[in-house]
PDB file of C-alpha atoms in Angstrom:
ATOM      1  CA  MET A  28      89.150-154.638  29.383  1.00 68.00           C
ATOM      2  CA  THR A  29      88.337-151.200  28.043  1.00 79.00           C
ATOM      3  CA  CYS A  30      89.680-149.867  24.800  1.00 84.00           C
ATOM      4  CA  LYS A  31      90.195-146.123  24.702  1.00 88.00           C
ATOM      5  CA  LYS A  32      90.498-143.954  21.627  1.00 87.00           C
ATOM      6  CA  ARG A  33      93.884-142.708  20.497  1.00 84.00           C
ATOM      7  CA  ASP A  34      94.915-139.339  21.877  1.00 85.00           C
ATOM      8  CA  ASP A  35      97.705-138.695  19.351  1.00 84.00           C
ATOM      9  CA  TYR A  36      95.394-138.119  16.371  1.00 87.00           C
ATOM     10  CA  LEU A  37      95.693-135.017  14.149  1.00 91.00           C
ATOM     11  CA  GLU A  38      93.580-132.078  15.212  1.00 93.00           C
ATOM     12  CA  TRP A  39      91.630-130.260  12.481  1.00 96.00           C
ATOM     13  CA  PRO A  40      94.085-127.376  11.904  1.00 96.00           C
ATOM     14  CA  GLU A  41      97.070-129.735  11.588  1.00 96.00           C
ATOM     15  CA  TYR A  42      95.063-131.984   9.293  1.00 97.00           C
ATOM     16  CA  PHE A  43      94.080-129.161   6.938  1.00 98.00           C
ATOM     17  CA  MET A  44      97.571-127.646   6.823  1.00 97.00           C
ATOM     18  CA  ALA A  45      98.968-131.141   6.192  1.00 97.00           C
ATOM     19  CA  VAL A  46      96.540-131.525   3.262  1.00 97.00           C
ATOM     20  CA  ALA A  47      97.847-128.197   1.893  1.00 98.00           C
ATOM     21  CA  PHE A  48     101.446-129.412   2.268  1.00 97.00           C
ATOM     22  CA  LEU A  49     100.634-132.797   0.724  1.00 97.00           C
ATOM     23  CA  SER A  50      98.935-131.061  -2.203  1.00 97.00           C
ATOM     24  CA  ALA A  51     102.080-128.951  -2.686  1.00 97.00           C
ATOM     25  CA  GLN A  52     103.975-132.154  -3.438  1.00 97.00           C
ATOM     26  CA  ARG A  53     102.107-132.274  -6.783  1.00 97.00           C
ATOM     27  CA  SER A  54     103.808-129.036  -7.908  1.00 97.00           C
ATOM     28  CA  LYS A  55     106.470-129.372 -10.587  1.00 97.00           C
ATOM     29  CA  ASP A  56     108.004-125.999  -9.710  1.00 97.00           C
ATOM     30  CA  PRO A  57     111.674-126.634  -8.888  1.00 96.00           C
ATOM     31  CA  ASN A  58     111.843-123.669  -6.460  1.00 95.00           C
ATOM     32  CA  SER A  59     108.497-123.266  -4.706  1.00 94.00           C
ATOM     33  CA  GLN A  60     105.951-125.922  -3.885  1.00 96.00           C
ATOM     34  CA  VAL A  61     102.858-124.317  -2.402  1.00 97.00           C
ATOM     35  CA  GLY A  62      99.561-125.966  -1.537  1.00 98.00           C
ATOM     36  CA  ALA A  63      96.174-124.673  -0.403  1.00 98.00           C
ATOM     37  CA  CYS A  64      93.173-126.305   1.260  1.00 98.00           C
ATOM     38  CA  ILE A  65      89.750-124.619   1.536  1.00 98.00           C
ATOM     39  CA  VAL A  66      87.561-125.732   4.441  1.00 97.00           C
ATOM     40  CA  ASN A  67      83.978-124.857   5.363  1.00 96.00           C
ATOM     41  CA  SER A  68      82.529-124.271   8.831  1.00 95.00           C
ATOM     42  CA  GLU A  69      81.669-127.982   9.139  1.00 96.00           C
ATOM     43  CA  ASN A  70      85.354-128.957   8.740  1.00 97.00           C
ATOM     44  CA  LYS A  71      84.723-130.300   5.249  1.00 96.00           C
ATOM     45  CA  ILE A  72      87.330-129.757   2.549  1.00 96.00           C
ATOM     46  CA  VAL A  73      85.707-127.978  -0.388  1.00 96.00           C
ATOM     47  CA  GLY A  74      88.801-127.332  -2.526  1.00 97.00           C
ATOM     48  CA  ILE A  75      92.511-128.037  -2.783  1.00 97.00           C
ATOM     49  CA  GLY A  76      95.200-126.760  -5.127  1.00 98.00           C
ATOM     50  CA  TYR A  77      98.895-126.327  -5.730  1.00 98.00           C
ATOM     51  CA  ASN A  78     101.017-124.048  -7.897  1.00 98.00           C
ATOM     52  CA  GLY A  79     101.408-125.122 -11.514  1.00 97.00           C
ATOM     53  CA  MET A  80     100.873-124.195 -15.134  1.00 98.00           C
ATOM     54  CA  PRO A  81      97.321-123.745 -16.482  1.00 97.00           C
ATOM     55  CA  ASN A  82      95.395-126.771 -17.719  1.00 95.00           C
ATOM     56  CA  GLY A  83      96.257-127.658 -21.288  1.00 96.00           C
ATOM     57  CA  CYS A  84      99.519-125.676 -21.255  1.00 97.00           C
ATOM     58  CA  SER A  85     102.504-127.999 -21.334  1.00 96.00           C
ATOM     59  CA  ASP A  86     104.713-127.444 -18.325  1.00 93.00           C
ATOM     60  CA  ASP A  87     107.574-128.738 -20.492  1.00 96.00           C
ATOM     61  CA  LEU A  88     107.178-125.814 -22.916  1.00 97.00           C
ATOM     62  CA  LEU A  89     106.901-123.006 -20.355  1.00 97.00           C
ATOM     63  CA  PRO A  90     109.784-121.676 -18.233  1.00 97.00           C
ATOM     64  CA  TRP A  91     110.216-122.537 -14.551  1.00 97.00           C
ATOM     65  CA  THR A  92     113.024-120.064 -13.879  1.00 96.00           C
ATOM     66  CA  ARG A  93     112.690-117.197 -11.395  1.00 96.00           C
ATOM     67  CA  THR A  94     114.969-114.717 -13.156  1.00 96.00           C
ATOM     68  CA  ALA A  95     115.757-113.896 -16.781  1.00 97.00           C
ATOM     69  CA  ASP A  96     116.555-110.862 -18.928  1.00 97.00           C
ATOM     70  CA  ASN A  97     112.946-110.906 -20.140  1.00 97.00           C
ATOM     71  CA  LYS A  98     110.092-111.526 -17.679  1.00 97.00           C
ATOM     72  CA  LEU A  99     108.406-113.638 -20.384  1.00 97.00           C
ATOM     73  CA  ASN A 100     111.212-116.147 -19.913  1.00 97.00           C
ATOM     74  CA  THR A 101     110.338-116.601 -16.205  1.00 97.00           C
ATOM     75  CA  LYS A 102     107.534-118.624 -14.637  1.00 97.00           C
ATOM     76  CA  TYR A 103     105.697-115.584 -13.265  1.00 96.00           C
ATOM     77  CA  PRO A 104     103.485-114.617 -16.231  1.00 97.00           C
ATOM     78  CA  TYR A 105     102.304-118.218 -16.569  1.00 98.00           C
ATOM     79  CA  VAL A 106     102.074-120.105 -13.276  1.00 97.00           C
ATOM     80  CA  CYS A 107      98.767-120.431 -11.422  1.00 97.00           C
ATOM     81  CA  HIS A 108      99.123-120.100  -7.661  1.00 98.00           C
ATOM     82  CA  ALA A 109      97.797-122.682  -5.212  1.00 98.00           C
ATOM     83  CA  GLU A 110      95.035-120.373  -3.954  1.00 98.00           C
ATOM     84  CA  LEU A 111      93.696-119.782  -7.472  1.00 97.00           C
ATOM     85  CA  ASN A 112      93.733-123.514  -8.181  1.00 97.00           C
ATOM     86  CA  ALA A 113      92.030-124.365  -4.884  1.00 97.00           C
ATOM     87  CA  ILE A 114      89.242-121.869  -5.639  1.00 97.00           C
ATOM     88  CA  MET A 115      88.900-123.071  -9.247  1.00 96.00           C
ATOM     89  CA  ASN A 116      89.059-126.757  -8.221  1.00 93.00           C
ATOM     90  CA  LYS A 117      86.362-126.392  -5.593  1.00 92.00           C
ATOM     91  CA  ASN A 118      83.787-129.131  -5.424  1.00 88.00           C
ATOM     92  CA  SER A 119      80.100-128.284  -5.762  1.00 74.00           C
ATOM     93  CA  ALA A 120      80.063-126.562  -2.374  1.00 75.00           C
ATOM     94  CA  ASP A 121      80.374-122.801  -2.133  1.00 86.00           C
ATOM     95  CA  VAL A 122      83.569-121.275  -0.724  1.00 95.00           C
ATOM     96  CA  LYS A 123      81.786-118.236   0.766  1.00 96.00           C
ATOM     97  CA  GLY A 124      82.541-118.003   4.477  1.00 97.00           C
ATOM     98  CA  CYS A 125      85.248-120.671   4.251  1.00 97.00           C
ATOM     99  CA  SER A 126      88.810-120.705   5.570  1.00 98.00           C
ATOM    100  CA  ILE A 127      91.840-121.321   3.383  1.00 98.00           C
ATOM    101  CA  TYR A 128      94.925-123.074   4.730  1.00 98.00           C
ATOM    102  CA  VAL A 129      97.967-122.169   2.666  1.00 98.00           C
ATOM    103  CA  ALA A 130     101.671-122.930   3.025  1.00 95.00           C
ATOM    104  CA  LEU A 131     102.758-119.432   1.977  1.00 97.00           C
ATOM    105  CA  PHE A 132     101.086-116.086   2.724  1.00 98.00           C
ATOM    106  CA  PRO A 133      99.038-115.132  -0.372  1.00 98.00           C
ATOM    107  CA  CYS A 134     100.254-112.526  -2.847  1.00 97.00           C
ATOM    108  CA  ASN A 135      98.103-109.533  -3.801  1.00 98.00           C
ATOM    109  CA  GLU A 136      96.652-111.323  -6.849  1.00 97.00           C
ATOM    110  CA  CYS A 137      95.564-114.282  -4.731  1.00 98.00           C
ATOM    111  CA  ALA A 138      94.283-111.909  -2.048  1.00 98.00           C
ATOM    112  CA  LYS A 139      91.921-110.411  -4.634  1.00 98.00           C
ATOM    113  CA  LEU A 140      90.677-113.878  -5.628  1.00 98.00           C
ATOM    114  CA  ILE A 141      90.212-114.890  -1.977  1.00 98.00           C
ATOM    115  CA  ILE A 142      88.204-111.733  -1.295  1.00 98.00           C
ATOM    116  CA  GLN A 143      86.078-112.079  -4.441  1.00 97.00           C
ATOM    117  CA  ALA A 144      85.381-115.753  -3.649  1.00 97.00           C
ATOM    118  CA  GLY A 145      84.022-114.800  -0.216  1.00 97.00           C
ATOM    119  CA  ILE A 146      86.655-116.649   1.823  1.00 98.00           C
ATOM    120  CA  LYS A 147      86.731-115.078   5.293  1.00 98.00           C
ATOM    121  CA  GLU A 148      89.909-116.463   6.883  1.00 98.00           C
ATOM    122  CA  VAL A 149      93.465-117.207   5.716  1.00 98.00           C
ATOM    123  CA  ILE A 150      95.630-119.532   7.789  1.00 98.00           C
ATOM    124  CA  PHE A 151      99.222-119.483   6.526  1.00 98.00           C
ATOM    125  CA  MET A 152     102.427-121.256   7.507  1.00 97.00           C
ATOM    126  CA  SER A 153     105.183-119.019   6.100  1.00 97.00           C
ATOM    127  CA  ASP A 154     105.324-115.280   5.513  1.00 97.00           C
ATOM    128  CA  LYS A 155     108.890-115.224   4.199  1.00 97.00           C
ATOM    129  CA  TYR A 156     108.076-112.495   1.647  1.00 96.00           C
ATOM    130  CA  HIS A 157     106.404-110.279   4.287  1.00 97.00           C
ATOM    131  CA  ASP A 158     108.083-107.005   3.237  1.00 98.00           C
ATOM    132  CA  THR A 159     107.551-107.296  -0.531  1.00 97.00           C
ATOM    133  CA  PRO A 160     105.055-104.929  -2.198  1.00 97.00           C
ATOM    134  CA  GLU A 161     102.824-107.891  -3.161  1.00 97.00           C
ATOM    135  CA  MET A 162     102.457-109.039   0.447  1.00 98.00           C
ATOM    136  CA  ILE A 163     102.023-105.515   1.804  1.00 98.00           C
ATOM    137  CA  ALA A 164      99.258-104.984  -0.769  1.00 98.00           C
ATOM    138  CA  ALA A 165      97.694-108.342   0.155  1.00 98.00           C
ATOM    139  CA  ARG A 166      97.537-107.420   3.852  1.00 98.00           C
ATOM    140  CA  ARG A 167      96.085-104.010   2.971  1.00 98.00           C
ATOM    141  CA  LEU A 168      93.383-105.688   0.867  1.00 98.00           C
ATOM    142  CA  PHE A 169      92.624-108.274   3.565  1.00 98.00           C
ATOM    143  CA  ASP A 170      92.367-105.541   6.209  1.00 98.00           C
ATOM    144  CA  LEU A 171      90.007-103.467   4.054  1.00 98.00           C
ATOM    145  CA  ALA A 172      87.826-106.511   3.289  1.00 98.00           C
ATOM    146  CA  GLY A 173      87.788-107.730   6.897  1.00 98.00           C
ATOM    147  CA  ILE A 174      89.562-111.001   6.095  1.00 98.00           C
ATOM    148  CA  LEU A 175      91.337-112.567   9.065  1.00 98.00           C
ATOM    149  CA  TYR A 176      94.866-113.819   8.423  1.00 98.00           C
ATOM    150  CA  ILE A 177      96.424-116.021  11.040  1.00 98.00           C
ATOM    151  CA  LYS A 178      99.935-117.450  11.294  1.00 98.00           C
ATOM    152  CA  PHE A 179      99.671-121.198  11.776  1.00 97.00           C
ATOM    153  CA  LYS A 180     101.518-122.536  14.803  1.00 95.00           C
ATOM    154  CA  PRO A 181     101.760-126.308  14.430  1.00 91.00           C
ATOM    155  CA  LYS A 182     101.659-128.515  17.504  1.00 89.00           C
ATOM    156  CA  CYS A 183     104.248-130.765  15.851  1.00 87.00           C
ATOM    157  CA  SER A 184     106.859-129.955  13.228  1.00 88.00           C
ATOM    158  CA  LYS A 185     106.508-133.166  11.204  1.00 91.00           C
ATOM    159  CA  ILE A 186     103.742-135.497  10.123  1.00 90.00           C
ATOM    160  CA  ILE A 187     105.000-138.747   8.642  1.00 89.00           C
ATOM    161  CA  ILE A 188     102.899-140.729   6.200  1.00 89.00           C
ATOM    162  CA  ASP A 189     103.897-144.362   6.434  1.00 89.00           C
ATOM    163  CA  PHE A 190     102.250-146.361   3.651  1.00 92.00           C
ATOM    164  CA  ASP A 191     103.403-149.620   5.269  1.00 91.00           C
ATOM    165  CA  SER A 192     101.620-148.940   8.572  1.00 87.00           C
ATOM    166  CA  ILE A 193      98.289-150.213   7.235  1.00 89.00           C
ATOM    167  CA  ASN A 194      99.807-153.692   6.927  1.00 90.00           C
ATOM    168  CA  SER A 195     100.881-153.943  10.564  1.00 85.00           C
ATOM    169  CA  LYS A 196      98.597-155.859  12.890  1.00 80.00           C
ATOM    170  CA  PRO A 197      97.258-154.058  15.971  1.00 72.00           C
ATOM    171  CA  SER A 198      99.108-154.971  19.117  1.00 66.00           C
ATOM    172  CA  GLN A 199      97.016-156.999  21.556  1.00 57.00           C
ATOM    173  CA  LYS A 200      97.953-156.725  25.188  1.00 54.00           C
ATOM    174  CA  PRO A 201      97.312-159.862  27.219  1.00 53.00           C
ATOM    175  CA  LEU A 202      94.562-159.732  29.853  1.00 53.00           C
TER     176      LEU A 202
END
């Protein structure tokens, strides 16, 4: 009896985008949970991040709201985006020449960080803010710097993580 490998395993792009989405689940932002995963040419993850407040700054003392009379009472002056955190949280490997998988198309501030870090490719899931000045500026910067940005087209719409599956015994078919 021959035993063949599974053919329903995750391919690399789905795996890396799933890592970005899983990382996003760490975000405490009540409105936007964004994750990022930086990958080198050998398909090794060299950094992950999600949107949140800076280290050492209590996320209970800073605002999470999107709108207020004073911008200082919104999250925007304080929150660190997923791309920034992924770059800052990188392991000892360099991110030059890497790809970044990100749930949401990067803003202009993150585009600058991506360019300065030497990342060469952005793979994004959603571009829901496409027509905002921040995203228009980001695309302009990416175009000028020669950074590829590619809309991710998943082969499946859901990946389910079943923590109980490890306890199930493999099915043995009789000879």
